[in-house]
Coordinates of C-alpha atoms in Angstrom, one line a residue:
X1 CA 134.1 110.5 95.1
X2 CA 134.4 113.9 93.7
X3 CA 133.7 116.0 90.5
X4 CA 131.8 118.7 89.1
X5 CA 128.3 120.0 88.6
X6 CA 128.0 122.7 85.6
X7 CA 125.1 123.5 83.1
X8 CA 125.0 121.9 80.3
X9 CA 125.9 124.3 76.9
X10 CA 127.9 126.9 79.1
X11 CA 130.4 125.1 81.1
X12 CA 129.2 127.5 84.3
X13 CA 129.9 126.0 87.5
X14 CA 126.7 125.3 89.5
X15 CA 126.7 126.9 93.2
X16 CA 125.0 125.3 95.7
X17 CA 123.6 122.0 94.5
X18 CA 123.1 119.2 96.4
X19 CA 125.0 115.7 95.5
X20 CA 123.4 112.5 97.6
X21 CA 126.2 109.9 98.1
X22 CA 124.4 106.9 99.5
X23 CA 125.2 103.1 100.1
X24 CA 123.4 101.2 97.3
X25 CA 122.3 98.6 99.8
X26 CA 120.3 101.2 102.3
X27 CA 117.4 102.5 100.8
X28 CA 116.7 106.9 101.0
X29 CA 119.1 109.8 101.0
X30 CA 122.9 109.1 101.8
X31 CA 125.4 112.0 102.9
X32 CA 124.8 115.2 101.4
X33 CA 127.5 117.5 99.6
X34 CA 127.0 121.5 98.2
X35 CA 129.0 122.5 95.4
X36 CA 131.2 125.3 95.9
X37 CA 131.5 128.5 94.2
X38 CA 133.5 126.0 91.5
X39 CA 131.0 123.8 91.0
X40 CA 133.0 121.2 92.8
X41 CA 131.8 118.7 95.2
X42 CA 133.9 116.1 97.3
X43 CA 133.3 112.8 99.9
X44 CA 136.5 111.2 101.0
X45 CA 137.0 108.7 103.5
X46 CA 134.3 106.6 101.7
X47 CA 134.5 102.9 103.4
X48 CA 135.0 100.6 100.6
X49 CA 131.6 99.3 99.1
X50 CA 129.1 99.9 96.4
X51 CA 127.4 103.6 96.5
X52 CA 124.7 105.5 94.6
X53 CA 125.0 109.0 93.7
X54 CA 122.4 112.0 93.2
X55 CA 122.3 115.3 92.2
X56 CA 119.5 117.6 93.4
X57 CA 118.7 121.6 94.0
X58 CA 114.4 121.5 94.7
X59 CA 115.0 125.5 94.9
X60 CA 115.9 125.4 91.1
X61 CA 114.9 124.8 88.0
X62 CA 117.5 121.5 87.4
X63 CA 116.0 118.2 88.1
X64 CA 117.2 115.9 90.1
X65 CA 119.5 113.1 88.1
X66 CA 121.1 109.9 89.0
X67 CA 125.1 109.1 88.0
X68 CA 125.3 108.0 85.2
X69 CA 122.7 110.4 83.3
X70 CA 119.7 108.6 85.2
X71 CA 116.2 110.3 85.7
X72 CA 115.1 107.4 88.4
X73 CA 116.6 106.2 91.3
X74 CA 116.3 102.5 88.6
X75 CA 118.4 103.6 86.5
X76 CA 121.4 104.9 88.9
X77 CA 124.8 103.5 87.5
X78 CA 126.4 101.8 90.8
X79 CA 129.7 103.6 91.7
X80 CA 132.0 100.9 93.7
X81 CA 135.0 102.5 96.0
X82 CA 137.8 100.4 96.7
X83 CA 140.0 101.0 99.4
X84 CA 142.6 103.4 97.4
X85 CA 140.2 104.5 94.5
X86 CA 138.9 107.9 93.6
X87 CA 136.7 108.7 91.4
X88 CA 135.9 111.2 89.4
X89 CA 131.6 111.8 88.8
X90 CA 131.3 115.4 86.9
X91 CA 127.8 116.1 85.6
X92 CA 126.2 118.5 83.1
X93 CA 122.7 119.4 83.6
X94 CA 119.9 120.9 82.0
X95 CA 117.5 123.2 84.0
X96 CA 114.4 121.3 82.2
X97 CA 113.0 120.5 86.3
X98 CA 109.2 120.2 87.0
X99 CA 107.7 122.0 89.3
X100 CA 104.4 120.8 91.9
X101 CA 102.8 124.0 93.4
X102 CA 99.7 125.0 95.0
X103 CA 97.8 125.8 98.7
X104 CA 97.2 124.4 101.9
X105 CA 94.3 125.9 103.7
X106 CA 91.3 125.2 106.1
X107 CA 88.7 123.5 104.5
X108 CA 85.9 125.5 106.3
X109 CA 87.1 129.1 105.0
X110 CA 89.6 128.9 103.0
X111 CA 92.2 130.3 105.7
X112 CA 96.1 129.9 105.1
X113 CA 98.0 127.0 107.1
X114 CA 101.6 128.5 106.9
X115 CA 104.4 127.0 108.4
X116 CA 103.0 123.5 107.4
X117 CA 104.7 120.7 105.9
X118 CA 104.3 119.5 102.5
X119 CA 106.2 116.3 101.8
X120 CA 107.1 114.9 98.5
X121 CA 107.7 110.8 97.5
X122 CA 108.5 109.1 94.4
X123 CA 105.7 106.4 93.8
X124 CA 108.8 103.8 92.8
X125 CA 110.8 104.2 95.6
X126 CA 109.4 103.3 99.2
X127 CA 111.8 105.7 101.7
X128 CA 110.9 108.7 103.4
X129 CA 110.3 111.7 101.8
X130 CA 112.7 113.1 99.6
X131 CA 112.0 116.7 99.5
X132 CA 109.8 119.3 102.0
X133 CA 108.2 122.6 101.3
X134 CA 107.5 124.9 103.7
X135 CA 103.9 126.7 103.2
X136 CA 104.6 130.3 103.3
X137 CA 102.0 133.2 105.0
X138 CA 99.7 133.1 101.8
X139 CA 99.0 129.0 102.0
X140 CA 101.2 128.7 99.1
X141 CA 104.0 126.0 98.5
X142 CA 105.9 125.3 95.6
X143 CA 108.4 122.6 94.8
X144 CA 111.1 122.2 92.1
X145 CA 113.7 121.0 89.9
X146 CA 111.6 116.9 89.8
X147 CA 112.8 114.9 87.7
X148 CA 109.9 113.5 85.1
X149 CA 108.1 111.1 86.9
X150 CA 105.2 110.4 89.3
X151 CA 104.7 111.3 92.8
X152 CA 102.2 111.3 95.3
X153 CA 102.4 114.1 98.1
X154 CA 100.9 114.6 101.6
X155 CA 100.7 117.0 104.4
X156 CA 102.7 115.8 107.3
X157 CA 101.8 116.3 110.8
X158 CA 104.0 118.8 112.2
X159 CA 103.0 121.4 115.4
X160 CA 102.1 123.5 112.7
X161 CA 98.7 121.1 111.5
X162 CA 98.6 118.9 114.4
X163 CA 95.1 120.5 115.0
X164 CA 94.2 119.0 111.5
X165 CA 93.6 115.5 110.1
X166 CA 96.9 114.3 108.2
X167 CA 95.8 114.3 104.0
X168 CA 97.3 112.9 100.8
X169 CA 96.2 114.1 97.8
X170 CA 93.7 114.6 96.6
X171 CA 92.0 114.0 100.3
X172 CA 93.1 110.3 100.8
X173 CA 94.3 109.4 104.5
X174 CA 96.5 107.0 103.3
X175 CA 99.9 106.5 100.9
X176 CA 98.1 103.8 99.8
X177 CA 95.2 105.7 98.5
X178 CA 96.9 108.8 97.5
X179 CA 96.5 110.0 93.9
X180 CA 99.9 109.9 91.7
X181 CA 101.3 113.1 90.4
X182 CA 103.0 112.4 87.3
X183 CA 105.0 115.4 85.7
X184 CA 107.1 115.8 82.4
X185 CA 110.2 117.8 82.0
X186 CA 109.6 121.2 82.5
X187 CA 106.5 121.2 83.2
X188 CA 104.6 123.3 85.9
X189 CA 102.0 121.2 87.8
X190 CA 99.3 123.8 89.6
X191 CA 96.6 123.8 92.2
X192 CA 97.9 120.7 93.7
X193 CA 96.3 121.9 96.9
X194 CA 95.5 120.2 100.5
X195 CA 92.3 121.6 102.5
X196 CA 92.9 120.5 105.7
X197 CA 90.0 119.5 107.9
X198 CA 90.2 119.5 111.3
X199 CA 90.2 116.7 113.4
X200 CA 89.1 115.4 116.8
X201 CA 89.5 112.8 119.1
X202 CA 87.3 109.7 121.3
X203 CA 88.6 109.1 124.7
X204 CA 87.2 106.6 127.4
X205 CA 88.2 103.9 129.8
X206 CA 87.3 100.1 129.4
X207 CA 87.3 97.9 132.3
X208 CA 86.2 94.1 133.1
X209 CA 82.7 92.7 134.3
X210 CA 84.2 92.3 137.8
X211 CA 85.5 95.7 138.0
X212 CA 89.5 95.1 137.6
X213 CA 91.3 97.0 134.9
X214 CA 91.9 94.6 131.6
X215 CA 94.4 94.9 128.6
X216 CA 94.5 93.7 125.0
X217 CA 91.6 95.5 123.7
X218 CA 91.9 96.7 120.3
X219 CA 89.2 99.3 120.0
X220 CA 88.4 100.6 116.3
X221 CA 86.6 103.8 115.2
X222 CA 84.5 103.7 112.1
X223 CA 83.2 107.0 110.1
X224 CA 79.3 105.8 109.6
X225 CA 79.7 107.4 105.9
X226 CA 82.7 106.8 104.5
X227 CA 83.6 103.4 106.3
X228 CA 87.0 104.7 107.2
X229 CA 88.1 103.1 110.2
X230 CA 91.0 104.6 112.7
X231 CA 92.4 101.6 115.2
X232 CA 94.4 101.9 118.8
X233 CA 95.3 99.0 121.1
X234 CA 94.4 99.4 124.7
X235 CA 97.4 99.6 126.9
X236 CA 96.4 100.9 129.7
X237 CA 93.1 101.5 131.6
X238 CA 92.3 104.4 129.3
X239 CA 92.4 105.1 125.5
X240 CA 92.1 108.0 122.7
X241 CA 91.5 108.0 119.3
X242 CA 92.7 110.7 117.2
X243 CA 92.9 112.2 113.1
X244 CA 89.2 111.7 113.6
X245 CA 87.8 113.8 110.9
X246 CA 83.9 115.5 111.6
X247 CA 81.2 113.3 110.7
X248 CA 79.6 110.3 112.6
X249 CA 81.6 107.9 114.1
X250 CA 80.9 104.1 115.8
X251 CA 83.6 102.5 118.5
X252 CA 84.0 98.7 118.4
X253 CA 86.0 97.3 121.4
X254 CA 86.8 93.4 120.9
X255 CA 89.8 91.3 122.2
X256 CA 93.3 91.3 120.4
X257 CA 93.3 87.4 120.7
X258 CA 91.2 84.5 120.0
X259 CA 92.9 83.8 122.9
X260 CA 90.7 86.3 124.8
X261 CA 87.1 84.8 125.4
X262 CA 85.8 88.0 125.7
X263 CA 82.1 89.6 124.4
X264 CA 83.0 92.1 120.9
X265 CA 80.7 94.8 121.5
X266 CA 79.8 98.6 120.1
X267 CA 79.5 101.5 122.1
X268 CA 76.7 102.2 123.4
X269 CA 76.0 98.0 125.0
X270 CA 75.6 96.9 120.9
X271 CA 76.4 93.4 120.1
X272 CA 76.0 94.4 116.7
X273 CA 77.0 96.8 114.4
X274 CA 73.9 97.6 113.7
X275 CA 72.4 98.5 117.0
X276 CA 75.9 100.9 117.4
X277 CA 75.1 104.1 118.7
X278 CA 76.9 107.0 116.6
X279 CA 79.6 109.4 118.2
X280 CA 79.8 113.2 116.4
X281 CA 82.9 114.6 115.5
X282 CA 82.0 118.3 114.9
X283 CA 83.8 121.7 114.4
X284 CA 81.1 123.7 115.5
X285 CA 80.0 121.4 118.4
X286 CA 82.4 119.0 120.5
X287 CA 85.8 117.9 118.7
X288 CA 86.9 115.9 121.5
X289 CA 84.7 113.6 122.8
X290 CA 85.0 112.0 126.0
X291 CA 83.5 109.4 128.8
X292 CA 83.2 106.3 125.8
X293 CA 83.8 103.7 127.9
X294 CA 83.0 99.9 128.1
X295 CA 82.7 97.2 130.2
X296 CA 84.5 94.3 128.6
X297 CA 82.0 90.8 129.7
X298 CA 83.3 87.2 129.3
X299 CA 81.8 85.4 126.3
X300 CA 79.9 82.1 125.9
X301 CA 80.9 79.0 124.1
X302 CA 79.5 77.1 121.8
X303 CA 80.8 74.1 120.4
X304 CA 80.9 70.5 118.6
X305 CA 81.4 67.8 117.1
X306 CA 80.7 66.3 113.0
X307 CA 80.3 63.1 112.5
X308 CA 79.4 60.6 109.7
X309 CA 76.1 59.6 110.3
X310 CA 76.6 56.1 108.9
X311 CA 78.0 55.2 111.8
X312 CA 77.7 58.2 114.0
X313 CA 81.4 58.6 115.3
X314 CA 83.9 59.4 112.4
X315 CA 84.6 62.4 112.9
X316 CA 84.1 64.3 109.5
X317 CA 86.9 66.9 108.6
X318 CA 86.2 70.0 106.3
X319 CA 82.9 70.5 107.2
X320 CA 81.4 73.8 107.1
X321 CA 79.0 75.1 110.6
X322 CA 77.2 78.2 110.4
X323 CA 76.2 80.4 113.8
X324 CA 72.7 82.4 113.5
X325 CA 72.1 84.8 116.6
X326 CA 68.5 85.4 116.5
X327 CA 68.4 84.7 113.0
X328 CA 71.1 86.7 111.6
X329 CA 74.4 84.8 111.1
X330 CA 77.1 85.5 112.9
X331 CA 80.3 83.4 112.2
X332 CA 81.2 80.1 110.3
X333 CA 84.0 78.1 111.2
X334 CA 85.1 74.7 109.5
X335 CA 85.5 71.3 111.5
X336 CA 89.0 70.1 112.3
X337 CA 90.6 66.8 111.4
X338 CA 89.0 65.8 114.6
X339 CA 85.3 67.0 113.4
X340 CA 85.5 69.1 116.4
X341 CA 84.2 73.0 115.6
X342 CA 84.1 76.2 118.6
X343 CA 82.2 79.8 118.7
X344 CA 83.9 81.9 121.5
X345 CA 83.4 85.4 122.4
X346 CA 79.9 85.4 122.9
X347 CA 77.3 87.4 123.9
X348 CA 73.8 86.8 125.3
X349 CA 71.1 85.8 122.9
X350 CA 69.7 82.9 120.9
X351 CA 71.7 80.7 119.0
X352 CA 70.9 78.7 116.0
X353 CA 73.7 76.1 113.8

């Protein structure tokens, strides 16, 4: 595949840009080619198959494009390579590019975070990033030559804001939540900014009634306020939970299985959420906090058999059982085909079905 990149209404070759040549079966960017001082791109020795090809310069003001004159990865025009085949993909363009911009700074001051990470996705295509910016010594960031579109953006954890929790915009903690973006051509997008809050970490070390060291503990952290929960598996005798932003937190520590007859409890001896003791995450005070352990206990059983009453020994499938622990409920379960129902993982206290 080869050709040429020029701007559209003077012919002028186009130094520099970037042309993505990737298989159209493998999702995210393929091989990249710059044009040289021509305009002119090549990629030979292409195995035989079915490609897609993009052109791209985020340092200028032409946005990106798919072959044939498509402004979404959708609407690429399939190029297929045949063992002797070359073919020729020339492209005029237009610099009518969007541009994202804004800060990333500290959340408590306002200071600059340079030298972090800003990462860039398109909300129709589910790959990693397509395009980075580098925050410069002011905070500021700027990204362009987009295509119309939308986009959602975060800050990625690098060495740079390790220290800091990881944020989409507009301060979601996940792609899932994050805010779309959605540009037109040539248009400037501002104060698309990211302050970053730091973040801190629970450690501690869990081990069973008898004293032995136990596995297969999945140990969630909860923010009291905001209900966001952070989740690690217990590999070993110790764990840490990290991106912890400040605020109150509460640790559940419950077993990975049903096979795992174990007692769920919270930290501090809790077996409800309720009766939790909260964990501060704070700046100004302790950002790591350590020595939240558990002792994991095995739990109690309680279980049954329905049957019809007419004759008090068909089993009765379907039905639905109810478990109160000193009045409040605490689990339903539905009988079997066999009528046969079971509560595991319990802790000590008064039942009621």
């Amino acid at each position: 595949i080869e050709g040429y990149v020029t701007e559209a209404g003077t012919g002028d070759p186009i130094v520099g840009h970037g042309v993505s040549i990737a298989d159209a079966d493998v999702p995210g960017p393929g091989t990249i080619r710059t044009t040289n001082a021509s305009g002119y791109y090549s990629m030979p020795t292409l195995s035989p198959g079915d490609y897609v090809v993009s052109f791209f310069d985020f340092e200028s003001d032409y946005p990106e494009s798919w072959w044939q004159d498509g402004a979404t990865p959708a609407e690429a025009t399939t190029v297929t390579i045949t063992p002797t085949s070359v073919e020729t993909l020339s492209v005029e363009l237009a610099a009518t590019g969007a541009t994202i911009e804004g800060a990333v700074t500290l959340a408590d001051g306002g200071a600059p975070v340079p030298g972090a990470e800003v990462q860039i996705f398109r909300t129709d295509v589910v790959a990693s990033p397509f395009h980075t910016a580098t925050v410069d010594a002011a905070g500021a960031y700027s990204i362009n030559g987009l295509a119309p579109g939308d986009y959602i953006m975060r800050v990625a954890p690098t060495s740079v804001s390790n220290d800091y929790a990881p944020e989409w915009w507009q301060n979601k903690r996940t792609r899932g939540e994050a805010t779309p973006i959605t540009v037109t051509a040539s248009q400037t997008v501002s104060a698309v900014d990211f302050p970053l809050k730091i973040e801190g970490s629970i450690s501690g070390s869990i081990e069973g009634y008898t004293g032995g060291s136990i596995s297969g503990v999945t140990i969630t952290a909860q923010n009291v306020d905001t209900g966001e929960m952070v989740v690690t598996q217990l590999s070993a005798p110790t764990y840490t939970i990290s991106n912890l932003t400040e605020g109150d937190w509460i640790v559940k520590f419950e077993a990975a299985s049903e096979l795992q007859n174990w007692v769920t409890e919270w930290w501090d001896d809790s077996l409800t959420e309720e009766g939790a003791t909260p964990i501060t995450i704070d700046s100004d005070g302790v950002l790591d906090v350590t020595g939240i352990d558990a002792v994991i206990l095995p739990g109690a059983e309680i279980a049954g058999e329905v049957v019809d009453s007419a004759d008090g020994s068909t089993p009765l499938e379907g039905i639905d059982v109810t478990l109160y622990r000193e009045g409040v409920e605490h689990g339903a379960v539905v009988t079997g085909a066999d009528g046969l129902y079971s509560f595991t993982n319990l802790g000590e206290g008064s039942y009621t079905r």
